[in-house]
């Protein structure tokens, strides 16, 4: 018999809606798994225990009164530690915010609760979203459920590990340059980064505002679509949120991939890939052909400058966004006496970890007087070229595919002292981020050592419908998403 924790969010909500299972029973089931498995994994930084059970009781009470409950009725959802919830701590993986309590709740979380979801707990992350391994966290690293000596990817590594270990069917993440897709790939789950502006950023602790997106980690493509339905839409709290509504679409609308032209940008499908990633991707491409897709070679000529462009923009925007953490307004204050400057210096030197400090230094340098045009301005131009590359590519095809990550999950500690090696983990995900495109990673096979490999899909602006439908066809006809990491 299938256990409750093996079911999708969609299936769990149906059981709650029909009264076969109570929301309390679901919350209890997943909290028990967290208690049993998370001490070794550390996917969560905190779970809400009794408070989650009380929220589940409220869903059950609403059902008992015959009130309508939402499409996520009783579904336990975890969220990344950079989305705020009123009255609760949000630390963004940083010592700087260790005791910060928000006066308001992030729109994405509000909308999930309005849809009936039960918020289970906060998941671990690289400090302020800066990293690709979840090792840059003040709470210590998270482990990969498939191989505990390996990283889960990052920065939403806690959310990806939580879903991969079936500690919850859905976990909210954020993706600035790949932080939902890359950990999804390394943990063997689905990761959706919607178009920039599709889901409100209100209540998401800012890293790089022109790139930040709220996304989700799920076990199935359909669950990712369900999450998007519940959270997407304009919001007065985020002026960049899109007014355009998400079109009505059924994820299972396509029987196969016939009639779709799928582009293979050669720059993302060969150079720099680990051999085992290449081999798995070759099989995935063959599968796409078998499903009726027409695969076409294409090019994104400016992708070679995507990583430096991304890091310049991200660090500059971070330097500006993180200027607010001055030791006065957000809790943490370093020990210093004398001047205001000494206090700020002490607070920022001991409140931020090494990687954040490195980026703030570089970002501040890039924005220093007289250099803006040379650095930030140039990067903005490079970004425009890349956008134009995507426009051209999409003139000849409907969707693009590539691997999500050039490497599978790597051993804990193996890249942490080499920032450049870490930054190169993002080579395949930052292009869609720079262009603001919707993108998704889904499991497409395994290495000889049993580590998951991810297939990345990229769609034209606002075409989440097409993205999710195509990925759903691949999922329906393959079984890469089925094996579970932990009993
Ligand atoms: N690894 C990238 C970085 O460190 C992406 C992180 C993210 O998307 N938040 O910036």
XYZ file of C-alpha atoms and ligand atoms in Angstrom:
497
model
C 0.000 0.000 0.000
C 1.160 3.494 -0.797
C 1.970 5.494 2.311
C 0.572 9.015 2.701
C 4.037 10.547 2.458
C 4.478 9.038 -1.015
C 1.448 10.836 -2.479
C 1.511 14.051 -4.474
C 0.163 17.347 -3.134
C -2.774 17.026 -5.540
C -3.635 13.543 -4.223
C -3.247 14.590 -0.591
C -5.550 17.599 -1.033
C -8.201 15.352 -2.593
C -8.057 12.977 0.379
C -8.528 15.892 2.768
C -11.320 17.450 0.706
C -13.218 14.158 0.558
C -12.806 13.611 4.290
C -10.818 10.369 3.894
C -7.854 11.813 5.750
C -7.763 14.753 8.142
C -5.379 17.656 7.731
C -4.127 16.849 11.240
C -3.240 13.304 10.211
C -1.264 14.669 7.255
C 0.588 17.207 9.362
C 1.351 14.506 11.942
C 2.612 12.099 9.260
C 5.065 14.607 7.819
C 6.141 15.997 11.202
C 6.945 12.432 12.291
C 9.124 11.996 9.206
C 10.850 15.289 9.953
C 11.522 14.139 13.521
C 12.888 10.809 12.303
C 14.936 11.816 9.263
C 15.840 15.461 9.562
C 18.357 15.245 12.420
C 20.725 13.624 9.885
C 19.746 15.736 6.873
C 19.206 19.198 8.400
C 16.868 20.274 5.604
C 14.815 22.279 8.108
C 16.150 25.052 10.307
C 12.935 24.992 12.310
C 9.567 23.271 12.151
C 6.337 24.649 13.514
C 5.253 21.458 15.323
C 2.234 22.289 17.471
C 1.485 25.458 15.486
C 1.303 23.454 12.257
C -1.039 20.965 13.943
C -3.247 23.842 15.124
C -3.360 25.232 11.563
C -4.290 21.759 10.309
C -7.105 21.619 12.884
C -8.420 24.901 11.503
C -8.605 23.344 8.016
C -10.432 20.303 9.443
C -12.846 22.575 11.336
C -13.606 24.571 8.174
C -14.355 21.309 6.353
C -16.588 20.129 9.170
C -18.582 23.375 8.921
C -19.006 22.756 5.208
C -16.945 25.796 4.235
C -15.033 25.727 0.966
C -11.389 24.756 1.402
C -8.766 25.558 -1.228
C -6.959 23.387 -3.761
C -4.134 22.729 -1.273
C -6.439 21.826 1.619
C -4.343 20.384 4.428
C -1.185 19.945 2.304
C 1.963 20.466 4.396
C 4.317 22.939 2.707
C 7.811 23.974 3.803
C 9.347 27.303 2.872
C 12.811 28.679 2.414
C 14.147 30.706 5.323
C 14.116 33.915 3.225
C 10.325 34.334 3.002
C 8.945 36.147 6.015
C 6.011 35.105 8.155
C 4.460 37.518 10.605
C 5.673 37.135 14.170
C 8.033 34.265 13.305
C 11.793 34.262 12.872
C 13.225 34.511 9.341
C 17.006 34.359 9.236
C 17.886 34.008 5.524
C 20.540 31.551 6.724
C 22.394 34.429 8.370
C 23.621 35.246 11.823
C 22.654 38.811 10.970
C 18.945 37.915 11.135
C 19.151 35.133 13.737
C 16.408 36.680 15.873
C 14.613 38.801 13.297
C 10.805 38.593 13.471
C 8.838 40.034 10.600
C 5.849 42.345 11.076
C 4.169 40.927 7.926
C 3.832 37.736 5.859
C 5.203 37.178 2.345
C 2.471 37.268 -0.311
C 3.433 33.822 -1.668
C 2.975 32.296 1.800
C -0.293 34.180 2.368
C -1.646 32.823 -0.886
C -0.617 29.267 -0.035
C -2.392 29.489 3.301
C -5.456 30.948 1.591
C -5.381 27.853 -0.655
C -5.519 25.651 2.455
C -1.840 24.735 2.776
C -0.429 24.064 6.245
C 2.962 25.717 6.706
C 5.264 23.109 8.200
C 8.569 24.875 8.766
C 11.500 26.838 7.378
C 14.183 25.215 5.267
C 17.919 25.783 5.212
C 19.683 27.884 2.567
C 22.937 29.565 1.640
C 23.140 32.876 3.472
C 20.937 35.434 1.682
C 20.752 33.022 -1.285
C 24.456 33.327 -2.068
C 25.779 29.899 -2.955
C 25.134 26.668 -4.823
C 25.596 24.075 -2.077
C 23.762 25.201 1.115
C 27.141 25.131 2.850
C 27.112 28.927 3.351
C 24.492 28.784 6.085
C 24.810 30.015 9.656
C 22.810 26.881 10.562
C 25.406 24.504 9.085
C 25.080 22.477 5.871
C 22.192 20.331 4.632
C 22.942 16.848 3.289
C 21.750 15.282 0.058
C 19.154 12.564 0.820
C 20.577 10.374 -1.984
C 24.136 10.506 -0.718
C 24.672 12.074 2.703
C 28.313 12.932 1.982
C 27.201 15.166 -0.886
C 25.655 18.628 -0.991
C 21.995 19.076 -1.960
C 22.864 22.035 -4.209
C 21.777 25.536 -3.344
C 20.784 27.986 -2.389
C 17.339 26.366 -1.825
C 19.091 23.133 -0.763
C 16.941 22.684 2.343
C 13.732 22.863 0.314
C 15.078 20.441 -2.311
C 16.329 17.957 0.305
C 13.027 18.186 2.204
C 11.034 17.246 -0.911
C 13.539 14.575 -1.984
C 13.321 12.944 1.453
C 9.499 13.196 1.400
C 9.417 15.436 4.445
C 6.786 17.495 2.585
C 5.303 17.264 -0.922
C 5.996 20.921 -1.762
C 8.590 23.417 -0.597
C 8.866 27.065 -1.589
C 12.279 28.236 -2.775
C 13.752 31.278 -4.455
C 15.755 31.405 -7.648
C 18.004 34.345 -8.511
C 20.461 32.518 -10.758
C 19.438 28.882 -10.392
C 18.712 28.353 -6.713
C 15.546 26.357 -7.301
C 16.572 24.480 -10.454
C 20.117 23.442 -9.486
C 19.205 21.896 -6.096
C 16.170 20.271 -7.759
C 18.572 18.634 -10.230
C 21.040 17.519 -7.537
C 18.242 16.101 -5.354
C 16.167 14.466 -8.122
C 13.002 16.560 -7.794
C 11.126 19.083 -9.940
C 12.121 22.750 -9.584
C 10.111 25.561 -11.184
C 11.376 29.118 -11.593
C 8.470 31.147 -12.988
C 8.945 34.178 -15.250
C 10.334 37.198 -13.438
C 7.334 38.988 -11.914
C 4.941 36.044 -12.126
C 4.922 35.441 -8.357
C 5.110 38.398 -5.986
C 8.448 39.054 -4.273
C 6.759 40.875 -1.413
C 8.211 39.369 1.762
C 11.109 37.663 -0.010
C 14.321 38.921 1.590
C 16.046 40.701 -1.286
C 19.290 39.407 -2.793
C 19.400 40.793 -6.364
C 16.083 42.490 -7.057
C 16.203 42.462 -10.864
C 16.662 38.656 -10.805
C 14.938 37.319 -7.671
C 11.998 34.946 -8.295
C 9.922 32.886 -5.885
C 9.793 29.277 -7.100
C 8.913 25.795 -5.919
C 10.371 22.342 -5.361
C 7.935 19.491 -5.947
C 7.874 15.790 -6.716
C 5.749 16.122 -9.837
C 5.270 18.657 -12.605
C 1.548 18.736 -11.860
C 2.227 19.737 -8.247
C 4.494 22.551 -9.438
C 1.650 23.736 -11.712
C -0.806 23.546 -8.824
C 1.534 25.654 -6.691
C 1.885 28.222 -9.477
C -1.895 28.495 -9.825
C -2.197 29.249 -6.117
C 0.613 31.809 -5.889
C 0.847 33.635 -9.254
C -0.646 37.034 -9.937
C -0.133 40.717 -9.462
C 0.280 42.143 -6.006
C 0.379 45.774 -4.893
C 3.229 44.754 -2.540
C 5.536 44.082 -5.519
C 5.502 46.728 -8.252
C 7.297 44.331 -10.626
C 4.627 41.643 -10.283
C 2.872 40.966 -13.559
C -0.633 42.256 -14.175
C -1.119 39.651 -16.909
C -3.061 36.678 -15.529
C -1.805 33.108 -15.775
C -3.717 31.538 -18.675
C -6.064 28.664 -17.900
C -4.222 25.528 -18.911
C -4.369 21.820 -18.187
C -1.001 20.285 -17.504
C -2.065 17.014 -19.180
C -3.404 18.713 -22.319
C -0.737 17.223 -24.603
C -0.647 13.493 -25.278
C 2.946 13.714 -26.546
C 5.443 16.227 -27.930
C 4.391 16.070 -31.578
C 4.327 19.490 -33.208
C 6.860 20.966 -30.781
C 10.227 22.221 -31.942
C 12.720 21.932 -29.125
C 15.919 23.932 -29.454
C 19.287 22.683 -28.219
C 21.553 25.704 -27.688
C 24.912 24.086 -28.354
C 26.661 26.350 -25.848
C 24.590 24.788 -23.023
C 24.634 21.232 -24.324
C 28.237 20.135 -24.476
C 31.104 22.364 -23.405
C 32.129 21.882 -19.782
C 29.718 19.061 -18.947
C 30.775 16.080 -16.853
C 30.796 12.909 -19.011
C 28.086 11.243 -16.979
C 25.817 14.274 -17.386
C 26.393 14.160 -21.162
C 25.487 10.475 -21.308
C 22.254 10.862 -19.342
C 21.246 13.895 -21.403
C 21.830 12.002 -24.665
C 19.265 9.443 -23.484
C 16.848 12.203 -22.479
C 17.126 13.795 -25.937
C 16.434 10.432 -27.565
C 13.359 10.121 -25.363
C 12.147 13.588 -26.440
C 12.451 12.487 -30.081
C 10.569 9.268 -29.368
C 7.799 11.374 -27.850
C 7.463 13.197 -31.166
C 9.442 16.388 -30.606
C 11.544 17.841 -33.385
C 14.973 18.678 -31.959
C 16.814 21.570 -33.587
C 20.317 22.911 -33.023
C 20.471 26.582 -32.118
C 22.833 29.111 -30.588
C 22.875 31.704 -27.795
C 26.106 33.473 -28.800
C 26.366 35.698 -25.700
C 25.964 32.868 -23.213
C 29.746 32.865 -22.803
C 29.453 36.084 -20.783
C 26.389 34.995 -18.775
C 28.268 33.927 -15.622
C 30.367 37.120 -15.269
C 27.355 39.257 -16.188
C 25.199 37.504 -13.627
C 27.759 37.766 -10.837
C 28.414 41.422 -11.509
C 24.717 42.338 -11.447
C 23.954 40.058 -8.498
C 26.839 41.328 -6.363
C 26.133 44.987 -7.155
C 22.447 44.639 -6.346
C 23.277 42.662 -3.203
C 25.666 45.382 -2.024
C 22.826 47.850 -2.323
C 20.105 45.595 -0.830
C 22.199 44.433 2.108
C 23.277 47.962 3.086
C 20.257 48.019 5.412
C 21.866 45.520 7.810
C 23.729 48.066 9.857
C 23.526 46.654 13.370
C 20.747 49.062 14.304
C 17.561 47.964 12.613
C 17.552 44.178 12.286
C 18.621 42.643 15.544
C 22.228 41.558 15.360
C 24.805 43.979 16.745
C 28.533 43.253 16.966
C 30.510 44.209 20.053
C 32.211 47.588 19.578
C 32.346 50.842 21.395
C 33.174 54.379 20.422
C 31.815 55.393 17.077
C 28.821 54.538 14.983
C 31.221 53.388 12.262
C 32.937 50.971 14.656
C 29.553 49.502 15.576
C 28.495 49.075 11.941
C 31.837 47.520 11.053
C 31.691 45.093 13.974
C 28.094 44.155 13.165
C 28.699 43.540 9.495
C 32.026 41.759 10.041
C 30.615 39.222 12.473
C 26.973 39.139 11.309
C 27.752 38.181 7.687
C 29.588 35.015 6.648
C 32.699 34.974 4.439
C 30.949 34.508 1.076
C 28.474 37.316 1.715
C 31.315 39.626 2.748
C 33.281 38.743 -0.386
C 30.304 39.607 -2.568
C 29.504 42.826 -0.745
C 33.104 43.980 -1.233
C 33.046 43.154 -4.940
C 29.568 44.612 -5.410
C 30.467 47.813 -3.594
C 33.594 48.147 -5.731
C 31.539 47.693 -8.909
C 29.204 50.494 -7.828
C 31.903 52.852 -6.605
C 31.919 56.418 -7.832
C 32.911 56.707 -11.496
C 32.773 52.942 -12.181
C 29.036 52.326 -12.535
C 29.028 52.620 -16.314
C 32.106 50.489 -16.692
C 30.736 47.597 -14.618
C 27.008 47.657 -13.859
C 26.250 49.524 -17.082
C 28.285 47.088 -19.211
C 26.670 44.108 -17.516
C 23.245 45.573 -18.267
C 24.214 45.817 -21.941
C 25.466 42.232 -21.957
C 22.185 41.151 -20.408
C 20.279 42.895 -23.212
C 22.359 41.022 -25.819
C 21.552 37.732 -24.138
C 17.847 38.596 -24.123
C 18.119 39.262 -27.840
C 19.809 35.856 -28.294
C 16.817 34.180 -26.634
C 14.354 36.181 -28.771
C 16.151 34.942 -31.896
C 16.309 31.360 -30.650
C 12.592 31.319 -29.835
C 11.806 32.557 -33.338
C 12.900 29.093 -34.521
C 11.616 26.848 -31.736
C 8.999 26.593 -28.987
C 11.160 25.583 -26.031
C 14.839 25.102 -25.223
C 16.456 22.274 -23.273
C 19.836 21.664 -21.647
C 21.173 19.923 -18.575
C 20.385 21.891 -15.412
C 23.812 21.478 -13.835
C 27.150 20.673 -15.467
C 27.945 18.317 -12.572
C 25.990 15.972 -10.272
C 25.914 16.463 -6.489
C 29.489 16.950 -5.249
C 31.037 16.003 -1.878
C 30.522 18.392 1.013
C 33.546 20.645 1.364
C 34.922 19.931 -2.113
C 34.194 23.345 -3.679
C 33.622 25.617 -0.735
C 37.157 27.017 -0.796
C 37.082 27.678 -4.520
C 34.498 30.402 -5.236
C 35.052 30.243 -8.999
C 34.392 26.491 -9.123
C 31.216 27.154 -7.149
C 30.114 29.998 -9.457
C 30.566 27.762 -12.497
C 27.851 25.443 -11.103
C 25.416 28.124 -12.303
C 26.626 28.310 -15.903
C 23.525 26.607 -17.299
C 20.890 28.271 -15.109
C 21.898 31.954 -15.092
C 21.035 32.575 -18.782
C 17.265 32.106 -18.198
C 17.539 34.202 -15.016
C 19.181 37.101 -16.843
C 16.457 36.976 -19.494
C 13.639 36.667 -16.915
C 12.352 33.473 -18.567
C 10.366 30.670 -16.968
C 12.473 27.528 -16.554
C 12.075 24.137 -14.951
C 14.318 21.266 -13.923
C 13.054 17.693 -13.772
C 14.753 14.362 -13.060
C 15.948 12.644 -16.258
C 18.222 9.859 -15.057
C 21.097 8.960 -12.788
C 24.857 8.669 -12.771
C 26.604 5.332 -12.202
C 26.847 6.278 -8.525
C 23.062 6.739 -8.399
C 23.090 10.544 -8.215
C 20.182 12.322 -9.900
C 20.603 14.313 -13.127
C 18.283 17.165 -14.125
C 16.873 18.197 -17.504
C 16.294 21.950 -17.803
C 13.493 23.418 -19.919
C 13.364 27.110 -20.813
C 10.291 28.803 -22.338
C 9.571 32.199 -23.876
C 8.461 34.936 -21.452
C 5.257 34.020 -19.568
C 4.884 30.630 -21.272
C 4.762 28.569 -18.077
C 1.806 26.738 -19.650
C 3.951 25.351 -22.465
C 6.867 24.647 -20.127
C 4.760 22.641 -17.684
C 2.845 20.766 -20.372
C 6.019 19.607 -22.140
C 7.725 18.600 -18.887
C 4.579 16.752 -17.862
C 4.656 14.694 -21.079
C 8.270 13.697 -20.359
C 7.400 12.792 -16.772
C 4.345 10.754 -17.761
C 6.350 8.667 -20.210
C 9.414 8.074 -18.026
C 9.974 6.897 -14.469
C 12.957 8.997 -13.386
C 10.836 10.846 -10.804
C 9.564 7.692 -9.085
C 12.401 6.242 -6.927
C 12.396 7.558 -3.358
C 15.598 8.503 -1.550
C 14.613 7.347 1.945
C 12.107 4.806 3.297
N 24.424 30.213 -6.982
C 23.963 31.508 -7.438
C 24.512 32.579 -6.547
O 25.231 32.251 -5.656
C 22.472 31.541 -7.518
C 21.846 31.717 -6.212
C 20.393 31.961 -6.264
O 19.740 31.721 -7.279
N 19.903 32.506 -5.170
O 24.247 33.732 -6.708
